[in-house]
mmCIF file of C-alpha atoms in Angstrom:
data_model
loop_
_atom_site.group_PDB
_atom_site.id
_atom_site.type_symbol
_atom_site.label_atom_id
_atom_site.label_comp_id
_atom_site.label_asym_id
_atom_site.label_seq_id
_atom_site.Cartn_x
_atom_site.Cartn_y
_atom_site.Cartn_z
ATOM 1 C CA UNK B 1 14.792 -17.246 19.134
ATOM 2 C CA UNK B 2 17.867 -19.945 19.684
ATOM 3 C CA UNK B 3 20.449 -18.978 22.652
ATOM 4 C CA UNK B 4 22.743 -17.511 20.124
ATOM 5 C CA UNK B 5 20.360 -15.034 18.553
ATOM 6 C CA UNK B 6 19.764 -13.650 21.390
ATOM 7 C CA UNK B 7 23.350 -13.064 22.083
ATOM 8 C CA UNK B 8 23.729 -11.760 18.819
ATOM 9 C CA UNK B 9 20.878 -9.515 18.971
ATOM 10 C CA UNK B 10 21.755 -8.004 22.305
ATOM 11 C CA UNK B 11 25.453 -7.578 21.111
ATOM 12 C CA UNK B 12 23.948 -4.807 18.685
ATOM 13 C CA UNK B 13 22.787 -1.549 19.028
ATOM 14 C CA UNK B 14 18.516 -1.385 19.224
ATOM 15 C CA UNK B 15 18.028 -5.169 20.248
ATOM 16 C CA UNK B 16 14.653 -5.311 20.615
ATOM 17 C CA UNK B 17 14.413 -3.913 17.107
ATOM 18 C CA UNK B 18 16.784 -5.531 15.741
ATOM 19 C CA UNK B 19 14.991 -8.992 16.896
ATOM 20 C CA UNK B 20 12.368 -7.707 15.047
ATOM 21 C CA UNK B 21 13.806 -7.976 11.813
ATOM 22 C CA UNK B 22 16.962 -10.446 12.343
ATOM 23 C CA UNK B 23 15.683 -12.418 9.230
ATOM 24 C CA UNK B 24 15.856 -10.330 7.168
ATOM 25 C CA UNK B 25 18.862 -7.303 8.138
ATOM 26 C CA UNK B 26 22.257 -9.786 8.488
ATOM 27 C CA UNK B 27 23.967 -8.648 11.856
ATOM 28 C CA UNK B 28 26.964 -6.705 10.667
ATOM 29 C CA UNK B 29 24.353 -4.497 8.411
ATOM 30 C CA UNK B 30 22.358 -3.444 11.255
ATOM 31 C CA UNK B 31 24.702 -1.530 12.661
ATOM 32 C CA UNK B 32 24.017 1.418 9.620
ATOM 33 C CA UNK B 33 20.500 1.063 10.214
ATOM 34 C CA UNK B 34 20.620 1.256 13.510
ATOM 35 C CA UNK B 35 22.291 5.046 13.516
ATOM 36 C CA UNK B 36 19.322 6.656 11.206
ATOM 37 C CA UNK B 37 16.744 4.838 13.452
ATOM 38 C CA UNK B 38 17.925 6.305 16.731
ATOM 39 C CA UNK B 39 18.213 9.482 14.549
ATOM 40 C CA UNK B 40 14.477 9.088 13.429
ATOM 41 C CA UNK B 41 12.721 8.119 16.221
ATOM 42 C CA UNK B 42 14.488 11.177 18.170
ATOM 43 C CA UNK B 43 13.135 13.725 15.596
ATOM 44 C CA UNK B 44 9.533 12.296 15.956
ATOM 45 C CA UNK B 45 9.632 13.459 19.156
ATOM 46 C CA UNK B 46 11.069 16.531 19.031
ATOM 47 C CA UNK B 47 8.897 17.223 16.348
ATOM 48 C CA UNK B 48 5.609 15.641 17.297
ATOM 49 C CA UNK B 49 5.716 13.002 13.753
ATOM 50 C CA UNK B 50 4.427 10.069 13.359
ATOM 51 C CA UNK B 51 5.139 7.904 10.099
ATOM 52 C CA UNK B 52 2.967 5.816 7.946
ATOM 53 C CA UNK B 53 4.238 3.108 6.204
ATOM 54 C CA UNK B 54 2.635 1.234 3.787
ATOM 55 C CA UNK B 55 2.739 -2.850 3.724
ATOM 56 C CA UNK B 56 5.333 -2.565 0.726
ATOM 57 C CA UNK B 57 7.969 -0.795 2.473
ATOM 58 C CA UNK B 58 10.945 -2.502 3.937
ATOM 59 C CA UNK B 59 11.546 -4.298 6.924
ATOM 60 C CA UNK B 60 13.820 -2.133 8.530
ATOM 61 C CA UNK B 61 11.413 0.715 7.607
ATOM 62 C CA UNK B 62 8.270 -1.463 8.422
ATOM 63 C CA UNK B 63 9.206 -2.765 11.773
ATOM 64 C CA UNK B 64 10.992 -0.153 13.398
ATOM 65 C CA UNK B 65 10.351 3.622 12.803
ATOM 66 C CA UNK B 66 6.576 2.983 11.457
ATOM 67 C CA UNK B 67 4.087 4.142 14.118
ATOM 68 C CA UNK B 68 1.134 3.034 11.798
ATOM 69 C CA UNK B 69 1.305 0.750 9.140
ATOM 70 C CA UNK B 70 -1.244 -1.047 6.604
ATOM 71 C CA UNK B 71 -2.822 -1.229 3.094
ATOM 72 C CA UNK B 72 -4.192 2.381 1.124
ATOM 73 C CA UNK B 73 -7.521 1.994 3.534
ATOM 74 C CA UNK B 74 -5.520 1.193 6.466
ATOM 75 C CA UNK B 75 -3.639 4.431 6.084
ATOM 76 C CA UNK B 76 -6.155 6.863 5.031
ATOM 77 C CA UNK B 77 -8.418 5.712 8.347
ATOM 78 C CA UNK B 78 -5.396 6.314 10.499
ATOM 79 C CA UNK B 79 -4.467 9.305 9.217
ATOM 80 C CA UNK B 80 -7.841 11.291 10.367
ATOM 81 C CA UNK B 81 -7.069 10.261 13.587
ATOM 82 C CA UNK B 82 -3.231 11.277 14.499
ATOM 83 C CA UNK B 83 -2.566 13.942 16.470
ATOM 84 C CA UNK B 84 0.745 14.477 15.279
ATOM 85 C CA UNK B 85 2.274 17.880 13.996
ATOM 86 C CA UNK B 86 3.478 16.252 11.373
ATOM 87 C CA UNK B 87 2.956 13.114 9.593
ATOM 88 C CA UNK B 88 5.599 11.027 7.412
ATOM 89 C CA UNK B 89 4.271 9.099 4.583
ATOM 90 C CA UNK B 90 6.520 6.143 3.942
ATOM 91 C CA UNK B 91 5.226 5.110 0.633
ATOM 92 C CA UNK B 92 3.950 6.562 -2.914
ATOM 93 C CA UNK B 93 2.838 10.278 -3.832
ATOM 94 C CA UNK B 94 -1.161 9.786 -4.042
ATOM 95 C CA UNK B 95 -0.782 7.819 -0.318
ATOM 96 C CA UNK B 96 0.830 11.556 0.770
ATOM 97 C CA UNK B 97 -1.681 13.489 -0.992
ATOM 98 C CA UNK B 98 -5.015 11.452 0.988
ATOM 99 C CA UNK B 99 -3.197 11.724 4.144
ATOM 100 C CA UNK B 100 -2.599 15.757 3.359
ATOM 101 C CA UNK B 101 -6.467 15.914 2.387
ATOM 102 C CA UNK B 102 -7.883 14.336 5.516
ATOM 103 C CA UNK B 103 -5.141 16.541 7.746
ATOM 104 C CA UNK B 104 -5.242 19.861 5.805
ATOM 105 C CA UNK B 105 -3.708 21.916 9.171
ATOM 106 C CA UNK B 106 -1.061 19.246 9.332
ATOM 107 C CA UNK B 107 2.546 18.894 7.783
ATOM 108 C CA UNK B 108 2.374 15.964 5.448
ATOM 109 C CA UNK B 109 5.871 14.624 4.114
ATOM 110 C CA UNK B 110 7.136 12.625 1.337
ATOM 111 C CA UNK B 111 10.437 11.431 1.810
ATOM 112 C CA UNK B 112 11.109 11.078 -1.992
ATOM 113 C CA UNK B 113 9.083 13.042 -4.385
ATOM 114 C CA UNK B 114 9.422 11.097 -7.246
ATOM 115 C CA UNK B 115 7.974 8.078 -5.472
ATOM 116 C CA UNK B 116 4.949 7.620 -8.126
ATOM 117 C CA UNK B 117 2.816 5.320 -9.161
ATOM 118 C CA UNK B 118 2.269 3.300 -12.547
ATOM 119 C CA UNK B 119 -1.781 3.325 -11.700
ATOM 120 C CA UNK B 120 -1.735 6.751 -10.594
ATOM 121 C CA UNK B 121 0.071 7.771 -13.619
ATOM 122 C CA UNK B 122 -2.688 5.942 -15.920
ATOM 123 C CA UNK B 123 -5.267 8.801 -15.457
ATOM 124 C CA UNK B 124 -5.656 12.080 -15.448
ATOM 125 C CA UNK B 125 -8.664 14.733 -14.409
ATOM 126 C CA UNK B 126 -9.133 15.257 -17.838
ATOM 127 C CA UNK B 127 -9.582 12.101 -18.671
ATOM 128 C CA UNK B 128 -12.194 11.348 -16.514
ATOM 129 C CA UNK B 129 -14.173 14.685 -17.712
ATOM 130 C CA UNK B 130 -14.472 13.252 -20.690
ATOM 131 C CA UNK B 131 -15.998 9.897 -19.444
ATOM 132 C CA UNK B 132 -18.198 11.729 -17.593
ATOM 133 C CA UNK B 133 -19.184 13.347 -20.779
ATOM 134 C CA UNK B 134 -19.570 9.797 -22.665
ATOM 135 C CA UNK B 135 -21.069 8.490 -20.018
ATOM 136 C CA UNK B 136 -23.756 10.995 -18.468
ATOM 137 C CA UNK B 137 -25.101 10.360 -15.253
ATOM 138 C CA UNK B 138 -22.705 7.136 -14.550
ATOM 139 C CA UNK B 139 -21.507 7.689 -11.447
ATOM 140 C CA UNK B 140 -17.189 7.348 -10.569
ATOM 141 C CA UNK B 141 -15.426 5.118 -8.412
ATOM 142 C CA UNK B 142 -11.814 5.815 -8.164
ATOM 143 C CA UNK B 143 -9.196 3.900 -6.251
ATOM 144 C CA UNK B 144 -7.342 5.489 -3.912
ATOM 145 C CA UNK B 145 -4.028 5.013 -6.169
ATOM 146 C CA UNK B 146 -4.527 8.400 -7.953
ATOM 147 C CA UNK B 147 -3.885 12.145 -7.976
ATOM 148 C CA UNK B 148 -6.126 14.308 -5.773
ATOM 149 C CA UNK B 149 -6.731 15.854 -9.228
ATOM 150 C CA UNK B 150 -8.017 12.716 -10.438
ATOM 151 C CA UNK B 151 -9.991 11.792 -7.017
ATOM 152 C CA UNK B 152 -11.880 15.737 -7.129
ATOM 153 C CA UNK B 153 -13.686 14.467 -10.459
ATOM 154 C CA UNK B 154 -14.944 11.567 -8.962
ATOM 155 C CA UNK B 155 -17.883 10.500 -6.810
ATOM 156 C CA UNK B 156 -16.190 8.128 -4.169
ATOM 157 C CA UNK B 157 -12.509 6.323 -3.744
ATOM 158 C CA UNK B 158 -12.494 2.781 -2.844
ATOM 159 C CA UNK B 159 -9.612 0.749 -2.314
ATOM 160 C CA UNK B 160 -8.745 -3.530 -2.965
ATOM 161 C CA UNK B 161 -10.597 -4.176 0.254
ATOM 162 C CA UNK B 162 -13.536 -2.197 0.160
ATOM 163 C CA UNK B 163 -14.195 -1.744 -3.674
ATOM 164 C CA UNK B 164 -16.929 -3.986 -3.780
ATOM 165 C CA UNK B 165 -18.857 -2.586 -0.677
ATOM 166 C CA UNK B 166 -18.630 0.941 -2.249
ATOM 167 C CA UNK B 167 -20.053 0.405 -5.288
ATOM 168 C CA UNK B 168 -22.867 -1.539 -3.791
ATOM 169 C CA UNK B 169 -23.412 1.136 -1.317
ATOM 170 C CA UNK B 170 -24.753 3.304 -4.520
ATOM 171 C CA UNK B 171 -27.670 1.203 -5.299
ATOM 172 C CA UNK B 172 -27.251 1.934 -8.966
ATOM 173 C CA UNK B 173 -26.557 -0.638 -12.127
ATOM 174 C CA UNK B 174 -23.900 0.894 -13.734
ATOM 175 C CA UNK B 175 -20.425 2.431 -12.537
ATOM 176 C CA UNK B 176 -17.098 3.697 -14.174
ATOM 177 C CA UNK B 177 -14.688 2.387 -11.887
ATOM 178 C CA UNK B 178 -11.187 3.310 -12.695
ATOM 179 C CA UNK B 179 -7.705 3.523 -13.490
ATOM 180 C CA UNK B 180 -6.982 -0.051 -12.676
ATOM 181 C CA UNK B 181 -8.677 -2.835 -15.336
ATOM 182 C CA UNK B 182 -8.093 -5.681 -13.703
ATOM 183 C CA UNK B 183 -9.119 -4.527 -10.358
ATOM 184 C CA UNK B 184 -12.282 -3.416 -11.612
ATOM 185 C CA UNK B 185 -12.756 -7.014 -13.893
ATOM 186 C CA UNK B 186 -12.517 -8.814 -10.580
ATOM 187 C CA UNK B 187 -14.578 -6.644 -8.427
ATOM 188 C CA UNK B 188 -17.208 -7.138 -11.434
ATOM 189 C CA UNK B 189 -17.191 -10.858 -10.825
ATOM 190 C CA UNK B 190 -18.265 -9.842 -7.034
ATOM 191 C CA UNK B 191 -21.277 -7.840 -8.418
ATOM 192 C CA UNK B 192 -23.004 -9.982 -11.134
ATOM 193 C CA UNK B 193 -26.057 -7.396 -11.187
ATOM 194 C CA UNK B 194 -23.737 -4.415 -12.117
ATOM 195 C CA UNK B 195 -21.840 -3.117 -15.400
ATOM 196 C CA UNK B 196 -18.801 -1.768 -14.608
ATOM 197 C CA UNK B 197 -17.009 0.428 -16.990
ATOM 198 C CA UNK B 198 -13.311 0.209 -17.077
ATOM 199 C CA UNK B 199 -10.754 1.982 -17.898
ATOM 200 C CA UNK B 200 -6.748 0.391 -19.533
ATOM 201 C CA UNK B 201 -4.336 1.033 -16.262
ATOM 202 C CA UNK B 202 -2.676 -1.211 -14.481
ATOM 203 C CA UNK B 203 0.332 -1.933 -11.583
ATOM 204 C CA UNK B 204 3.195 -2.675 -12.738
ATOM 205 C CA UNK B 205 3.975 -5.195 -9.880
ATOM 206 C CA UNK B 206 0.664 -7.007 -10.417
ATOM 207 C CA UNK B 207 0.120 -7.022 -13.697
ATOM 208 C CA UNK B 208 3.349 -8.827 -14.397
ATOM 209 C CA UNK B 209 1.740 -12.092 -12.458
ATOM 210 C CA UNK B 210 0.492 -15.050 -14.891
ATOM 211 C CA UNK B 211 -1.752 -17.740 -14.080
ATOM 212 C CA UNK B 212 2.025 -20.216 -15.557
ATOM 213 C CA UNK B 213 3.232 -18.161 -12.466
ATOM 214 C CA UNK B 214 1.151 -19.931 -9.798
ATOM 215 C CA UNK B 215 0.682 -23.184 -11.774
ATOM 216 C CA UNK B 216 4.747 -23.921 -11.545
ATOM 217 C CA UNK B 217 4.504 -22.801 -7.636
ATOM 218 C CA UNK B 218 2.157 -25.616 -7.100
ATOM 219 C CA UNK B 219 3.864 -27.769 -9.223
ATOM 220 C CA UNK B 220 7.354 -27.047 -6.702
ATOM 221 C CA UNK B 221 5.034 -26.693 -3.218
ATOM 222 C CA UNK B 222 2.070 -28.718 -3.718
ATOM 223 C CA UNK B 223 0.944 -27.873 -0.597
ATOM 224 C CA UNK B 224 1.401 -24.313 -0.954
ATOM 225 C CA UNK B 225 -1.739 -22.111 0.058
ATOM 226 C CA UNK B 226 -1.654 -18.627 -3.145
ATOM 227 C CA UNK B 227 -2.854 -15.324 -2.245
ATOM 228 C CA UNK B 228 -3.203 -13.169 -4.791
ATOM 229 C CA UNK B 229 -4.195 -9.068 -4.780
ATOM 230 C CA UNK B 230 -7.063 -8.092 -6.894
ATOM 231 C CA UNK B 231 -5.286 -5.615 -8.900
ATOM 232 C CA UNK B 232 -3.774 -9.299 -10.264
ATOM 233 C CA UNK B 233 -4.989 -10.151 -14.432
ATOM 234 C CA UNK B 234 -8.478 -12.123 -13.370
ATOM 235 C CA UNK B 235 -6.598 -15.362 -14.808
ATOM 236 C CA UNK B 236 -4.373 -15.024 -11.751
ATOM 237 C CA UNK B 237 -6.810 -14.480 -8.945
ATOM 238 C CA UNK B 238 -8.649 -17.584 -10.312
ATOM 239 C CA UNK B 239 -5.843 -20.116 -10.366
ATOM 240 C CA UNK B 240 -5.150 -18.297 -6.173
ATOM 241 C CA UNK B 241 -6.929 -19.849 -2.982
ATOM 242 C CA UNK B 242 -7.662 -16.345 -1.625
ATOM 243 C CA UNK B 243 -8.163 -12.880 -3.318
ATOM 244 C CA UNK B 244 -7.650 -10.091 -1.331
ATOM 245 C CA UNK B 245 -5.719 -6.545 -0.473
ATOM 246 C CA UNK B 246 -2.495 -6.673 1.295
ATOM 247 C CA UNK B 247 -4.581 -6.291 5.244
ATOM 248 C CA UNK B 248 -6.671 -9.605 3.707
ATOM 249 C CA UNK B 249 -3.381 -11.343 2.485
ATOM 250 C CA UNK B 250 -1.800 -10.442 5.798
ATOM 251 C CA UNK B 251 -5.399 -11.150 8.313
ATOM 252 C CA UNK B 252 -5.526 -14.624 6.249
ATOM 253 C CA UNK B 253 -1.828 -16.059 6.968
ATOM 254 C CA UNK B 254 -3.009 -14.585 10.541
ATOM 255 C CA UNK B 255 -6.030 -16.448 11.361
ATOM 256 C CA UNK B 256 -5.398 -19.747 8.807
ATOM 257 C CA UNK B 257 -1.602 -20.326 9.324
ATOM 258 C CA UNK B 258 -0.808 -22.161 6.343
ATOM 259 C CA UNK B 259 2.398 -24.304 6.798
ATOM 260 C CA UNK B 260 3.246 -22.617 3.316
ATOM 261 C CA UNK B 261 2.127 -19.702 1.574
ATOM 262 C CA UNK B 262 2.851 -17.810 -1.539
ATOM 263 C CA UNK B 263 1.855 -13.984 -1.374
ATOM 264 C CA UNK B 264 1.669 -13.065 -5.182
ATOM 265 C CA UNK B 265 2.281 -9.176 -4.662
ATOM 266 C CA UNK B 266 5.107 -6.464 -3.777
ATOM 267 C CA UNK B 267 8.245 -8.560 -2.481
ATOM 268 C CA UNK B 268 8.448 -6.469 1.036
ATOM 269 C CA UNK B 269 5.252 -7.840 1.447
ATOM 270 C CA UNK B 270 5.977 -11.009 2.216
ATOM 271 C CA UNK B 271 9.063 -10.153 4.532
ATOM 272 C CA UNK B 272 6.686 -8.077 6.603
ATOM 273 C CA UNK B 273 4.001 -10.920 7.105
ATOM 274 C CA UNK B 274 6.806 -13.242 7.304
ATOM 275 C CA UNK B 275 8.622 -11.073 10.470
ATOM 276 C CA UNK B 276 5.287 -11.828 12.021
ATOM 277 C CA UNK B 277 4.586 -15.380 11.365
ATOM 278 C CA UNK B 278 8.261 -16.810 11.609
ATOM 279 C CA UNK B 279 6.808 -20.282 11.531
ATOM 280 C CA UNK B 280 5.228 -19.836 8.112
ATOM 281 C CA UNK B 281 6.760 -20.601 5.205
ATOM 282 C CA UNK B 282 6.956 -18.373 2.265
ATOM 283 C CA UNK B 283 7.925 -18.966 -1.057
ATOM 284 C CA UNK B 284 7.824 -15.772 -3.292
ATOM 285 C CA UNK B 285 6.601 -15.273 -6.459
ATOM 286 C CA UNK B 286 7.449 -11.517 -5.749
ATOM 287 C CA UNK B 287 8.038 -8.298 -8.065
ATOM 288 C CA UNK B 288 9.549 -5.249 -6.841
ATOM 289 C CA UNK B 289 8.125 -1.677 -6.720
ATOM 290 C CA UNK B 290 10.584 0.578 -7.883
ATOM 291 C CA UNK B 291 8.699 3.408 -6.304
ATOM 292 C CA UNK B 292 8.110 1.794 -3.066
ATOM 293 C CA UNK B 293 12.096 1.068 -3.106
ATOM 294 C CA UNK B 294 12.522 4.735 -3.370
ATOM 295 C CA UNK B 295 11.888 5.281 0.589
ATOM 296 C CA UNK B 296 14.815 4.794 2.720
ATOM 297 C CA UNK B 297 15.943 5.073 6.302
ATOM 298 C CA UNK B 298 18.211 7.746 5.328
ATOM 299 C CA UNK B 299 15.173 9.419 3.356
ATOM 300 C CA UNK B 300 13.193 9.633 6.428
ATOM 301 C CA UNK B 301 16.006 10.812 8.353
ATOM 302 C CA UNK B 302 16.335 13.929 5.540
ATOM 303 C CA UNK B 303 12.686 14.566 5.662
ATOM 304 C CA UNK B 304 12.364 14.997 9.516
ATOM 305 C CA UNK B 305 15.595 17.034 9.694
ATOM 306 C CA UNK B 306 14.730 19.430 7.017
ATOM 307 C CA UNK B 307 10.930 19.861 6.748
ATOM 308 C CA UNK B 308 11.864 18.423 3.093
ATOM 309 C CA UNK B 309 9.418 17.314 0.168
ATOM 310 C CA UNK B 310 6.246 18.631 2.278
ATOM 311 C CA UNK B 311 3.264 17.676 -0.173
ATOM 312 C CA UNK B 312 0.337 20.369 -1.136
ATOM 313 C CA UNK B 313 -2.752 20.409 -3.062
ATOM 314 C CA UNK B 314 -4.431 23.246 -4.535
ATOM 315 C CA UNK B 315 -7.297 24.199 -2.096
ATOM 316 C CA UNK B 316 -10.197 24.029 -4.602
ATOM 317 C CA UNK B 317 -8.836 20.097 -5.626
ATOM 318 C CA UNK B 318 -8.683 19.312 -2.462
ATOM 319 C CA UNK B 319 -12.123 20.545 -1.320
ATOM 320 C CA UNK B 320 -13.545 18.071 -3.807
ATOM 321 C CA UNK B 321 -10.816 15.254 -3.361
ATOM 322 C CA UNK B 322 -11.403 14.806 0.376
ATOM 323 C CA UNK B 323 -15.502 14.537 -0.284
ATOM 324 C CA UNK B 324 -14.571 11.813 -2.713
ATOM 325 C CA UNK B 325 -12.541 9.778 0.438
ATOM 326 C CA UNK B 326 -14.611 10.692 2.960
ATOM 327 C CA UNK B 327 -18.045 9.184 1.360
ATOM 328 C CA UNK B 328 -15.927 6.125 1.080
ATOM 329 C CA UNK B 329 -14.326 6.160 4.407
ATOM 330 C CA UNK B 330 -17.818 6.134 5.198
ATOM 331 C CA UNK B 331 -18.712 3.054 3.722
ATOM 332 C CA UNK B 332 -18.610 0.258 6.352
#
């Protein structure tokens, strides 16, 4: 940091945070965030909270008030082990539902409760009765993005990062893996020796992403190093250098330190990395999550001070949901 950045930063309320995120929060906007951060990180603990934010979220969210942060997997590993009260969930609805399954006695919150998902909102339980019934004896792999409802008729989650170990791990030659297609099209080009059965959702950040996308970032940065996320059309993750979930992108610009990168994913995503890496490069082919956008500061503020948007499940769902996430938090 130059001589006057560091002035600047410790001119400002929180400068250690605020260094933190300087790139990305101007100076005289800091000062707003900076009042609903001391608020927050007071209420954790008076309240015994901790927060988990997913890679998506924001900056000031992301590098300040988050006591845990990561991909889906990430999370729902974490989660079993906090002993927090209560626990935060800075991110979408079916992220605050596996945290509330693997911490039943605890107070799980969602700071907005229409934070959804496009993926989660592909499926329902019903729907995957009724595969079961076309398919007998098939067993189900369901990512993580979906309902507990959704997760109870299934066999075992998986997320990006571990889908491919998971359905290994069942030693059989044919799987339904659902809601997301194009997640499940790549993770079939992992595992030539096994049909996977799909089923038609999709992200709406990812699924946006053409392989014209990546060829006209090369053509501007021909040195750029592409990552792309799996739940990317399989046109896309061919034309990238490296496939992965958002801990891969992130471990990758980590260990290999490309001079430039392109993260083809959630926008926030690349701040985050970016916060970390300050002498990386990043161009951005980004889209926005509108329900990732839906978490705020003042959101989290709201949630701590008024026990508000605590998330549930129906006790017989969730008996069968959290077998689903533990055999795959089991996979290693």
């Amino acid at each position: 940091m130059s001589a006057a950045a560091s002035m600047v930063s410790a001119s400002l309320p929180l400068p250690d945070l605020y260094a933190r995120v300087r790139h990305h929060v101007p100076a005289m906007e800091w000062p707003v965030f900076a009042s609903d951060i001391e608020a927050i990180l007071a209420l954790k603990r008076e309240h015994n909270a901790v927060i988990l934010a997913h890679n998506y979220q924001t900056p000031e969210i992301f590098h300040t008030v988050a006591d845990i942060v990561g991909d889906s997997l990430a999370l729902a590993r974490e989660a079993v082990n906090t002993d927090a009260d209560v626990i935060v969930l800075a991110g979408v609805h079916f992220m605050a539902e596996t945290a509330k399954l693997l911490n039943p006695n605890k107070t799980v919150l969602i700071p907005d409760a229409e934070a959804g998902c496009s993926l989660a909102e592909s499926i329902t339980a019903e729907d995957v009765r009724q595969l079961r019934a076309r398919y007998p004896g098939v067993p189900v792999v369901t990512y993580v993005n979906t309902s507990a409802a959704v997760k109870a008729e299934s066999d075992v989650c998986c997320t990006s990062g571990n889908a491919k170990k998971v359905i290994e791990s069942l030693g059989v030659d044919r799987v339904i893996m659902l809601p997301d297609e194009f997640l499940a099209q790549n993770t079939a080009a992992q595992v030539p020796g096994i049909e996977i059965i799909t089923w038609a959702g999709h992200c709406e950040v990812h699924e946006r992403f053409t392989a014209e996308d990546i060829r006209e970032v090369r053509e501007s940065y021909p040195d750029v190093v592409v990552l792309a996320h799996p739940e990317a059309p399989p046109e896309v993750v061919a034309a990238a250098d490296f496939a992965g979930s958002t801990a891969g992108m992130a471990d990758f610009v980590g260990e290999k330190r490309p001079a430039r990168v392109a993260l083809v994913t959630e926008c926030s995503m690349s701040d985050n990395v970016a916060a970390l890496y300050p002498e990386v490069e990043f161009v951005r082919p980004c889209n926005l999550c509108p329900h990732m956008k839906r978490i705020t500061l003042p959101k989290i503020r709201r949630a701590l001070e008024q026990r508000q948007y605590e998330v549930t499940i129906d006790p017989a769902v969730a008996e069968r949901a959290r077998l689903a996430v533990e055999r795959m938090l089991a996979v290693r």
